[in-house]
mmCIF file of N, CA and C in Angstrom:
data_model
loop_
_atom_site.group_PDB
_atom_site.id
_atom_site.type_symbol
_atom_site.label_atom_id
_atom_site.label_comp_id
_atom_site.label_asym_id
_atom_site.label_seq_id
_atom_site.Cartn_x
_atom_site.Cartn_y
_atom_site.Cartn_z
ATOM 1 N N UNK A 21 134.786 87.399 114.798
ATOM 2 C CA UNK A 21 135.924 88.023 115.427
ATOM 3 C C UNK A 21 136.284 87.255 116.697
ATOM 4 N N UNK A 22 137.553 87.257 117.009
ATOM 5 C CA UNK A 22 137.995 86.582 118.217
ATOM 6 C C UNK A 22 137.791 87.489 119.425
ATOM 7 N N UNK A 23 137.597 86.853 120.560
ATOM 8 C CA UNK A 23 137.404 87.613 121.802
ATOM 9 C C UNK A 23 138.728 88.230 122.222
ATOM 10 N N UNK A 24 138.765 89.557 122.363
ATOM 11 C CA UNK A 24 140.018 90.207 122.759
ATOM 12 C C UNK A 24 140.333 89.929 124.223
ATOM 13 N N UNK A 25 141.606 89.975 124.551
ATOM 14 C CA UNK A 25 142.020 89.872 125.942
ATOM 15 C C UNK A 25 141.431 91.046 126.711
ATOM 16 N N UNK A 26 141.240 90.834 127.988
ATOM 17 C CA UNK A 26 140.705 91.899 128.826
ATOM 18 C C UNK A 26 141.687 93.066 128.863
ATOM 19 N N UNK A 27 141.203 94.248 128.578
ATOM 20 C CA UNK A 27 141.977 95.485 128.555
ATOM 21 C C UNK A 27 141.512 96.311 129.747
ATOM 22 N N UNK A 28 142.303 96.315 130.808
ATOM 23 C CA UNK A 28 141.897 96.977 132.051
ATOM 24 C C UNK A 28 141.655 98.472 131.865
ATOM 25 N N UNK A 29 142.472 99.141 131.060
ATOM 26 C CA UNK A 29 142.289 100.577 130.824
ATOM 27 C C UNK A 29 140.956 100.828 130.127
ATOM 28 N N UNK A 30 140.673 100.053 129.105
ATOM 29 C CA UNK A 30 139.403 100.207 128.371
ATOM 30 C C UNK A 30 138.220 99.832 129.267
ATOM 31 N N UNK A 31 138.359 98.755 130.028
ATOM 32 C CA UNK A 31 137.297 98.334 130.946
ATOM 33 C C UNK A 31 136.975 99.461 131.930
ATOM 34 N N UNK A 32 138.027 100.084 132.460
ATOM 35 C CA UNK A 32 137.838 101.170 133.424
ATOM 36 C C UNK A 32 137.147 102.362 132.759
ATOM 37 N N UNK A 33 137.569 102.718 131.534
ATOM 38 C CA UNK A 33 136.930 103.841 130.829
ATOM 39 C C UNK A 33 135.456 103.524 130.578
ATOM 40 N N UNK A 34 135.170 102.328 130.121
ATOM 41 C CA UNK A 34 133.778 101.961 129.845
ATOM 42 C C UNK A 34 132.963 102.030 131.138
ATOM 43 N N UNK A 35 133.514 101.476 132.206
ATOM 44 C CA UNK A 35 132.808 101.442 133.484
ATOM 45 C C UNK A 35 132.647 102.829 134.109
ATOM 46 N N UNK A 36 133.688 103.655 134.032
ATOM 47 C CA UNK A 36 133.675 104.945 134.722
ATOM 48 C C UNK A 36 133.204 106.122 133.881
ATOM 49 N N UNK A 37 133.218 105.979 132.559
ATOM 50 C CA UNK A 37 132.822 107.099 131.709
ATOM 51 C C UNK A 37 131.580 106.817 130.868
ATOM 52 N N UNK A 38 131.408 105.575 130.464
ATOM 53 C CA UNK A 38 130.323 105.278 129.522
ATOM 54 C C UNK A 38 129.107 104.704 130.239
ATOM 55 N N UNK A 39 129.293 103.631 130.982
ATOM 56 C CA UNK A 39 128.146 102.968 131.600
ATOM 57 C C UNK A 39 128.012 103.275 133.092
ATOM 58 N N UNK A 40 128.725 104.280 133.573
ATOM 59 C CA UNK A 40 128.630 104.653 134.985
ATOM 60 C C UNK A 40 127.169 104.964 135.329
ATOM 61 N N UNK A 41 126.714 104.445 136.423
ATOM 62 C CA UNK A 41 125.337 104.637 136.896
ATOM 63 C C UNK A 41 124.283 104.095 135.942
ATOM 64 N N UNK A 42 124.665 103.201 135.046
ATOM 65 C CA UNK A 42 123.699 102.573 134.137
ATOM 66 C C UNK A 42 123.430 101.163 134.645
ATOM 67 N N UNK A 43 122.188 100.936 135.027
ATOM 68 C CA UNK A 43 121.813 99.632 135.567
ATOM 69 C C UNK A 43 120.847 98.972 134.600
ATOM 70 N N UNK A 44 121.230 97.824 134.125
ATOM 71 C CA UNK A 44 120.389 97.091 133.194
ATOM 72 C C UNK A 44 120.635 97.499 131.757
ATOM 73 N N UNK A 45 120.174 96.661 130.859
ATOM 74 C CA UNK A 45 120.427 96.869 129.418
ATOM 75 C C UNK A 45 119.878 98.184 128.861
ATOM 76 N N UNK A 46 118.706 98.597 129.303
ATOM 77 C CA UNK A 46 118.110 99.821 128.749
ATOM 78 C C UNK A 46 118.961 101.043 129.077
ATOM 79 N N UNK A 47 119.395 101.153 130.328
ATOM 80 C CA UNK A 47 120.224 102.292 130.719
ATOM 81 C C UNK A 47 121.606 102.217 130.080
ATOM 82 N N UNK A 48 122.146 101.005 129.920
ATOM 83 C CA UNK A 48 123.431 100.861 129.245
ATOM 84 C C UNK A 48 123.318 101.296 127.792
ATOM 85 N N UNK A 49 122.228 100.938 127.137
ATOM 86 C CA UNK A 49 122.022 101.341 125.740
ATOM 87 C C UNK A 49 121.982 102.862 125.623
ATOM 88 N N UNK A 50 121.284 103.507 126.522
ATOM 89 C CA UNK A 50 121.207 104.969 126.497
ATOM 90 C C UNK A 50 122.590 105.576 126.726
ATOM 91 N N UNK A 51 123.325 105.013 127.687
ATOM 92 C CA UNK A 51 124.670 105.523 127.981
ATOM 93 C C UNK A 51 125.586 105.375 126.776
ATOM 94 N N UNK A 52 125.571 104.191 126.163
ATOM 95 C CA UNK A 52 126.394 103.974 124.976
ATOM 96 C C UNK A 52 125.974 104.919 123.856
ATOM 97 N N UNK A 53 124.687 105.079 123.654
ATOM 98 C CA UNK A 53 124.190 105.928 122.577
ATOM 99 C C UNK A 53 124.740 107.349 122.702
ATOM 100 N N UNK A 54 124.627 107.932 123.887
ATOM 101 C CA UNK A 54 125.073 109.316 124.053
ATOM 102 C C UNK A 54 126.593 109.448 124.018
ATOM 103 N N UNK A 55 127.292 108.442 124.509
ATOM 104 C CA UNK A 55 128.764 108.454 124.394
ATOM 105 C C UNK A 55 129.169 108.459 122.922
ATOM 106 N N UNK A 56 128.603 107.544 122.154
ATOM 107 C CA UNK A 56 128.960 107.460 120.733
ATOM 108 C C UNK A 56 128.494 108.689 119.971
ATOM 109 N N UNK A 57 127.306 109.181 120.275
ATOM 110 C CA UNK A 57 126.794 110.365 119.583
ATOM 111 C C UNK A 57 127.716 111.564 119.802
ATOM 112 N N UNK A 58 128.302 111.645 120.981
ATOM 113 C CA UNK A 58 129.209 112.746 121.293
ATOM 114 C C UNK A 58 130.610 112.541 120.712
ATOM 115 N N UNK A 59 131.090 111.310 120.670
ATOM 116 C CA UNK A 59 132.488 111.048 120.313
ATOM 117 C C UNK A 59 132.735 110.642 118.859
ATOM 118 N N UNK A 60 131.704 110.244 118.139
ATOM 119 C CA UNK A 60 131.869 109.939 116.712
ATOM 120 C C UNK A 60 131.731 111.244 115.936
ATOM 121 N N UNK A 61 132.833 111.726 115.394
ATOM 122 C CA UNK A 61 132.806 112.975 114.639
ATOM 123 C C UNK A 61 132.472 112.673 113.186
ATOM 124 N N UNK A 62 131.236 112.935 112.839
ATOM 125 C CA UNK A 62 130.737 112.632 111.499
ATOM 126 C C UNK A 62 130.761 113.884 110.641
ATOM 127 N N UNK A 63 130.815 113.720 109.334
ATOM 128 C CA UNK A 63 130.897 112.453 108.610
ATOM 129 C C UNK A 63 132.327 111.905 108.611
ATOM 130 N N UNK A 64 132.409 110.577 108.437
ATOM 131 C CA UNK A 64 133.703 109.933 108.256
ATOM 132 C C UNK A 64 133.537 108.711 107.367
ATOM 133 N N UNK A 65 134.619 108.331 106.733
ATOM 134 C CA UNK A 65 134.605 107.144 105.884
ATOM 135 C C UNK A 65 134.824 105.909 106.741
ATOM 136 N N UNK A 66 134.182 104.820 106.330
ATOM 137 C CA UNK A 66 134.299 103.565 107.065
ATOM 138 C C UNK A 66 134.335 102.406 106.083
ATOM 139 N N UNK A 67 134.882 101.300 106.575
ATOM 140 C CA UNK A 67 134.998 100.082 105.769
ATOM 141 C C UNK A 67 134.295 98.942 106.507
ATOM 142 N N UNK A 68 133.532 98.155 105.771
ATOM 143 C CA UNK A 68 132.874 96.986 106.338
ATOM 144 C C UNK A 68 133.936 95.931 106.659
ATOM 145 N N UNK A 69 133.905 95.417 107.899
ATOM 146 C CA UNK A 69 134.901 94.435 108.318
ATOM 147 C C UNK A 69 134.293 93.060 108.601
ATOM 148 N N UNK A 70 132.975 92.981 108.631
ATOM 149 C CA UNK A 70 132.315 91.702 108.880
ATOM 150 C C UNK A 70 130.926 91.727 108.255
ATOM 151 N N UNK A 71 130.553 90.606 107.678
ATOM 152 C CA UNK A 71 129.232 90.511 107.070
ATOM 153 C C UNK A 71 128.195 90.258 108.148
ATOM 154 N N UNK A 72 127.033 90.903 108.022
ATOM 155 C CA UNK A 72 125.912 90.683 108.933
ATOM 156 C C UNK A 72 124.681 90.390 108.093
ATOM 157 N N UNK A 73 123.903 89.426 108.505
ATOM 158 C CA UNK A 73 122.714 89.028 107.755
ATOM 159 C C UNK A 73 121.696 90.156 107.653
ATOM 160 N N UNK A 74 121.727 91.095 108.585
ATOM 161 C CA UNK A 74 120.750 92.183 108.607
ATOM 162 C C UNK A 74 121.216 93.436 107.871
ATOM 163 N N UNK A 75 122.345 93.350 107.191
ATOM 164 C CA UNK A 75 122.907 94.518 106.518
ATOM 165 C C UNK A 75 123.294 94.165 105.086
ATOM 166 N N UNK A 76 123.155 95.114 104.166
ATOM 167 C CA UNK A 76 123.543 94.845 102.776
ATOM 168 C C UNK A 76 125.048 94.941 102.535
ATOM 169 N N UNK A 77 125.813 95.422 103.514
ATOM 170 C CA UNK A 77 127.246 95.616 103.307
ATOM 171 C C UNK A 77 127.994 94.294 103.192
ATOM 172 N N UNK A 78 128.989 94.308 102.336
ATOM 173 C CA UNK A 78 129.891 93.172 102.172
ATOM 174 C C UNK A 78 131.264 93.583 102.701
ATOM 175 N N UNK A 79 132.027 92.629 103.183
ATOM 176 C CA UNK A 79 133.366 92.917 103.681
ATOM 177 C C UNK A 79 134.152 93.669 102.607
ATOM 178 N N UNK A 80 134.747 94.775 103.001
ATOM 179 C CA UNK A 80 135.524 95.598 102.082
ATOM 180 C C UNK A 80 134.775 96.796 101.533
ATOM 181 N N UNK A 81 133.437 96.790 101.590
ATOM 182 C CA UNK A 81 132.672 97.954 101.121
ATOM 183 C C UNK A 81 133.081 99.188 101.909
ATOM 184 N N UNK A 82 133.222 100.310 101.219
ATOM 185 C CA UNK A 82 133.509 101.576 101.884
ATOM 186 C C UNK A 82 132.277 102.458 101.800
ATOM 187 N N UNK A 83 131.953 103.090 102.932
ATOM 188 C CA UNK A 83 130.753 103.909 103.039
ATOM 189 C C UNK A 83 131.083 105.194 103.784
ATOM 190 N N UNK A 84 130.169 106.128 103.757
ATOM 191 C CA UNK A 84 130.294 107.379 104.507
ATOM 192 C C UNK A 84 129.316 107.303 105.685
ATOM 193 N N UNK A 85 129.846 107.388 106.914
ATOM 194 C CA UNK A 85 129.009 107.449 108.112
ATOM 195 C C UNK A 85 128.611 108.904 108.295
ATOM 196 N N UNK A 86 127.292 109.149 108.384
ATOM 197 C CA UNK A 86 126.798 110.517 108.462
ATOM 198 C C UNK A 86 126.118 110.838 109.784
ATOM 199 N N UNK A 87 126.004 109.869 110.664
ATOM 200 C CA UNK A 87 125.373 110.128 111.956
ATOM 201 C C UNK A 87 124.929 108.854 112.625
ATOM 202 N N UNK A 88 124.003 109.032 113.558
ATOM 203 C CA UNK A 88 123.393 107.904 114.246
ATOM 204 C C UNK A 88 121.887 108.023 114.088
ATOM 205 N N UNK A 89 121.198 106.880 114.003
ATOM 206 C CA UNK A 89 119.741 106.955 113.954
ATOM 207 C C UNK A 89 119.212 107.374 115.328
ATOM 208 N N UNK A 90 117.918 107.404 115.487
ATOM 209 C CA UNK A 90 117.328 107.816 116.758
ATOM 210 C C UNK A 90 117.720 106.864 117.886
ATOM 211 N N UNK A 91 117.623 107.378 119.080
ATOM 212 C CA UNK A 91 117.910 106.584 120.279
ATOM 213 C C UNK A 91 117.067 105.307 120.296
ATOM 214 N N UNK A 92 115.822 105.390 119.882
ATOM 215 C CA UNK A 92 114.919 104.236 119.877
ATOM 216 C C UNK A 92 115.432 103.109 118.979
ATOM 217 N N UNK A 93 116.132 103.464 117.903
ATOM 218 C CA UNK A 93 116.673 102.461 116.982
ATOM 219 C C UNK A 93 117.878 101.731 117.563
ATOM 220 N N UNK A 94 118.438 102.272 118.640
ATOM 221 C CA UNK A 94 119.672 101.719 119.214
ATOM 222 C C UNK A 94 119.449 101.082 120.584
ATOM 223 N N UNK A 95 118.270 100.549 120.810
ATOM 224 C CA UNK A 95 117.973 99.937 122.105
ATOM 225 C C UNK A 95 118.720 98.630 122.339
ATOM 226 N N UNK A 96 119.040 97.897 121.271
ATOM 227 C CA UNK A 96 119.658 96.584 121.423
ATOM 228 C C UNK A 96 121.008 96.456 120.737
ATOM 229 N N UNK A 97 121.378 97.447 119.944
ATOM 230 C CA UNK A 97 122.659 97.458 119.243
ATOM 231 C C UNK A 97 122.947 98.903 118.850
ATOM 232 N N UNK A 98 124.213 99.253 118.831
ATOM 233 C CA UNK A 98 124.564 100.603 118.411
ATOM 234 C C UNK A 98 124.692 100.623 116.894
ATOM 235 N N UNK A 99 123.932 101.501 116.278
ATOM 236 C CA UNK A 99 123.880 101.622 114.830
ATOM 237 C C UNK A 99 124.439 102.975 114.415
ATOM 238 N N UNK A 100 124.945 103.026 113.197
ATOM 239 C CA UNK A 100 125.338 104.291 112.588
ATOM 240 C C UNK A 100 124.586 104.436 111.274
ATOM 241 N N UNK A 101 124.334 105.672 110.921
ATOM 242 C CA UNK A 101 123.643 105.959 109.668
ATOM 243 C C UNK A 101 124.686 106.172 108.582
ATOM 244 N N UNK A 102 124.502 105.469 107.463
ATOM 245 C CA UNK A 102 125.422 105.590 106.335
ATOM 246 C C UNK A 102 124.646 106.060 105.113
ATOM 247 N N UNK A 103 125.386 106.584 104.139
ATOM 248 C CA UNK A 103 124.795 106.849 102.830
ATOM 249 C C UNK A 103 124.908 105.558 102.026
ATOM 250 N N UNK A 104 123.788 105.120 101.482
ATOM 251 C CA UNK A 104 123.762 103.860 100.747
ATOM 252 C C UNK A 104 122.801 103.998 99.577
ATOM 253 N N UNK A 105 123.340 103.969 98.375
ATOM 254 C CA UNK A 105 122.536 104.026 97.151
ATOM 255 C C UNK A 105 121.498 105.155 97.186
ATOM 256 N N UNK A 106 121.978 106.360 97.379
ATOM 257 C CA UNK A 106 121.174 107.582 97.344
ATOM 258 C C UNK A 106 120.158 107.685 98.475
ATOM 259 N N UNK A 107 120.356 106.938 99.544
ATOM 260 C CA UNK A 107 119.496 107.086 100.715
ATOM 261 C C UNK A 107 120.319 106.836 101.967
ATOM 262 N N UNK A 108 119.730 107.035 103.116
ATOM 263 C CA UNK A 108 120.416 106.772 104.368
ATOM 264 C C UNK A 108 119.889 105.475 104.961
ATOM 265 N N UNK A 109 120.798 104.722 105.553
ATOM 266 C CA UNK A 109 120.492 103.398 106.089
ATOM 267 C C UNK A 109 121.289 103.206 107.371
ATOM 268 N N UNK A 110 120.688 102.574 108.367
ATOM 269 C CA UNK A 110 121.388 102.304 109.624
ATOM 270 C C UNK A 110 121.982 100.903 109.592
ATOM 271 N N UNK A 111 123.261 100.796 109.970
ATOM 272 C CA UNK A 111 123.955 99.505 110.049
ATOM 273 C C UNK A 111 124.642 99.414 111.410
ATOM 274 N N UNK A 112 124.943 98.201 111.866
ATOM 275 C CA UNK A 112 125.615 98.051 113.154
ATOM 276 C C UNK A 112 127.013 98.671 113.144
ATOM 277 N N UNK A 113 127.324 99.441 114.181
ATOM 278 C CA UNK A 113 128.662 100.012 114.308
ATOM 279 C C UNK A 113 129.709 98.907 114.375
ATOM 280 N N UNK A 114 129.358 97.767 114.927
ATOM 281 C CA UNK A 114 130.309 96.660 115.034
ATOM 282 C C UNK A 114 130.692 96.093 113.673
ATOM 283 N N UNK A 115 129.987 96.481 112.643
ATOM 284 C CA UNK A 115 130.248 95.981 111.293
ATOM 285 C C UNK A 115 131.283 96.803 110.543
ATOM 286 N N UNK A 116 131.600 97.999 111.041
ATOM 287 C CA UNK A 116 132.500 98.876 110.297
ATOM 288 C C UNK A 116 133.670 99.356 111.150
ATOM 289 N N UNK A 117 134.729 99.749 110.446
ATOM 290 C CA UNK A 117 135.863 100.410 111.088
ATOM 291 C C UNK A 117 136.064 101.747 110.398
ATOM 292 N N UNK A 118 136.571 102.716 111.141
ATOM 293 C CA UNK A 118 136.816 104.026 110.576
ATOM 294 C C UNK A 118 138.040 104.024 109.680
ATOM 295 N N UNK A 119 138.020 104.882 108.669
ATOM 296 C CA UNK A 119 139.152 105.062 107.767
ATOM 297 C C UNK A 119 139.699 106.463 108.002
ATOM 298 N N UNK A 120 140.925 106.552 108.474
ATOM 299 C CA UNK A 120 141.584 107.834 108.731
ATOM 300 C C UNK A 120 140.692 108.776 109.533
ATOM 301 N N UNK A 121 140.222 108.297 110.684
ATOM 302 C CA UNK A 121 139.372 109.109 111.553
ATOM 303 C C UNK A 121 140.215 109.744 112.650
ATOM 304 N N UNK A 122 139.680 110.758 113.300
ATOM 305 C CA UNK A 122 140.406 111.394 114.400
ATOM 306 C C UNK A 122 140.476 110.442 115.603
ATOM 307 N N UNK A 123 141.336 110.785 116.533
ATOM 308 C CA UNK A 123 141.625 109.916 117.678
ATOM 309 C C UNK A 123 140.383 109.625 118.518
ATOM 310 N N UNK A 124 139.549 110.619 118.746
ATOM 311 C CA UNK A 124 138.363 110.431 119.571
ATOM 312 C C UNK A 124 137.355 109.496 118.894
ATOM 313 N N UNK A 125 137.172 109.660 117.594
ATOM 314 C CA UNK A 125 136.278 108.775 116.846
ATOM 315 C C UNK A 125 136.821 107.356 116.855
ATOM 316 N N UNK A 126 138.123 107.209 116.629
ATOM 317 C CA UNK A 126 138.745 105.886 116.626
ATOM 318 C C UNK A 126 138.558 105.187 117.975
ATOM 319 N N UNK A 127 138.793 105.922 119.049
ATOM 320 C CA UNK A 127 138.648 105.327 120.378
ATOM 321 C C UNK A 127 137.211 104.892 120.640
ATOM 322 N N UNK A 128 136.244 105.712 120.245
ATOM 323 C CA UNK A 128 134.834 105.376 120.452
ATOM 324 C C UNK A 128 134.454 104.119 119.674
ATOM 325 N N UNK A 129 134.887 104.028 118.427
ATOM 326 C CA UNK A 129 134.610 102.834 117.625
ATOM 327 C C UNK A 129 135.250 101.613 118.280
ATOM 328 N N UNK A 130 136.510 101.745 118.674
ATOM 329 C CA UNK A 130 137.216 100.623 119.302
ATOM 330 C C UNK A 130 136.584 100.232 120.629
ATOM 331 N N UNK A 131 136.094 101.209 121.392
ATOM 332 C CA UNK A 131 135.417 100.883 122.638
ATOM 333 C C UNK A 131 134.194 100.019 122.375
ATOM 334 N N UNK A 132 133.383 100.394 121.383
ATOM 335 C CA UNK A 132 132.185 99.607 121.081
ATOM 336 C C UNK A 132 132.572 98.225 120.554
ATOM 337 N N UNK A 133 133.541 98.145 119.660
ATOM 338 C CA UNK A 133 133.989 96.848 119.141
ATOM 339 C C UNK A 133 134.471 95.955 120.285
ATOM 340 N N UNK A 134 135.228 96.539 121.207
ATOM 341 C CA UNK A 134 135.729 95.784 122.356
ATOM 342 C C UNK A 134 134.560 95.239 123.173
ATOM 343 N N UNK A 135 133.600 96.081 123.479
ATOM 344 C CA UNK A 135 132.423 95.697 124.263
ATOM 345 C C UNK A 135 131.714 94.503 123.614
ATOM 346 N N UNK A 136 131.450 94.618 122.325
ATOM 347 C CA UNK A 136 130.744 93.562 121.593
ATOM 348 C C UNK A 136 131.586 92.290 121.532
ATOM 349 N N UNK A 137 132.861 92.424 121.189
ATOM 350 C CA UNK A 137 133.722 91.253 121.013
ATOM 351 C C UNK A 137 134.061 90.546 122.330
ATOM 352 N N UNK A 138 133.933 91.243 123.444
ATOM 353 C CA UNK A 138 134.109 90.611 124.752
ATOM 354 C C UNK A 138 132.852 89.846 125.159
ATOM 355 N N UNK A 139 131.773 89.993 124.386
ATOM 356 C CA UNK A 139 130.544 89.254 124.662
ATOM 357 C C UNK A 139 129.550 89.998 125.524
ATOM 358 N N UNK A 140 129.823 91.280 125.803
ATOM 359 C CA UNK A 140 128.865 92.063 126.574
ATOM 360 C C UNK A 140 127.664 92.380 125.696
ATOM 361 N N UNK A 141 126.496 92.500 126.301
ATOM 362 C CA UNK A 141 125.282 92.759 125.529
ATOM 363 C C UNK A 141 124.443 93.823 126.193
ATOM 364 N N UNK A 142 123.641 94.465 125.378
ATOM 365 C CA UNK A 142 122.689 95.455 125.905
ATOM 366 C C UNK A 142 121.392 94.750 126.264
#
C-alpha cells in the first residue's frame, strides 16, 4: 500500500483519543487494542485487501470478523478474530477492509490502516 498523505484530523483523533497518555510501544498497543475493541462492532463481513505471509487469506477472500483475540496476542500488531474453515483464527486488521459496516467500525478500521500505512509501529 502507498503511504497516505498526512491527515491532520485523523492524526489529532489518534493522538487525542487513542494514544493519549500512551508512552512507548507497549502502552500504544494497549491503547489501540481497547479503542478497536470498543469501536469495532462485531460480527461484520470483511474482505482481504493484501496478502500477508503469516495469514492464509488471499486478496479478495471474504470472511466474518467475530471479535478480537486477547490483549496479549495484540502486543505488536492489531489482530481480529475471523471464522475460517470451521474454526476461529486471528489475522492482522491491516489485511482486511469492512464490507457495509457502520460508521464507527469503518472509522476504526481506517484509523488503524492509516496508522500502519503511515509507517507508525507499536
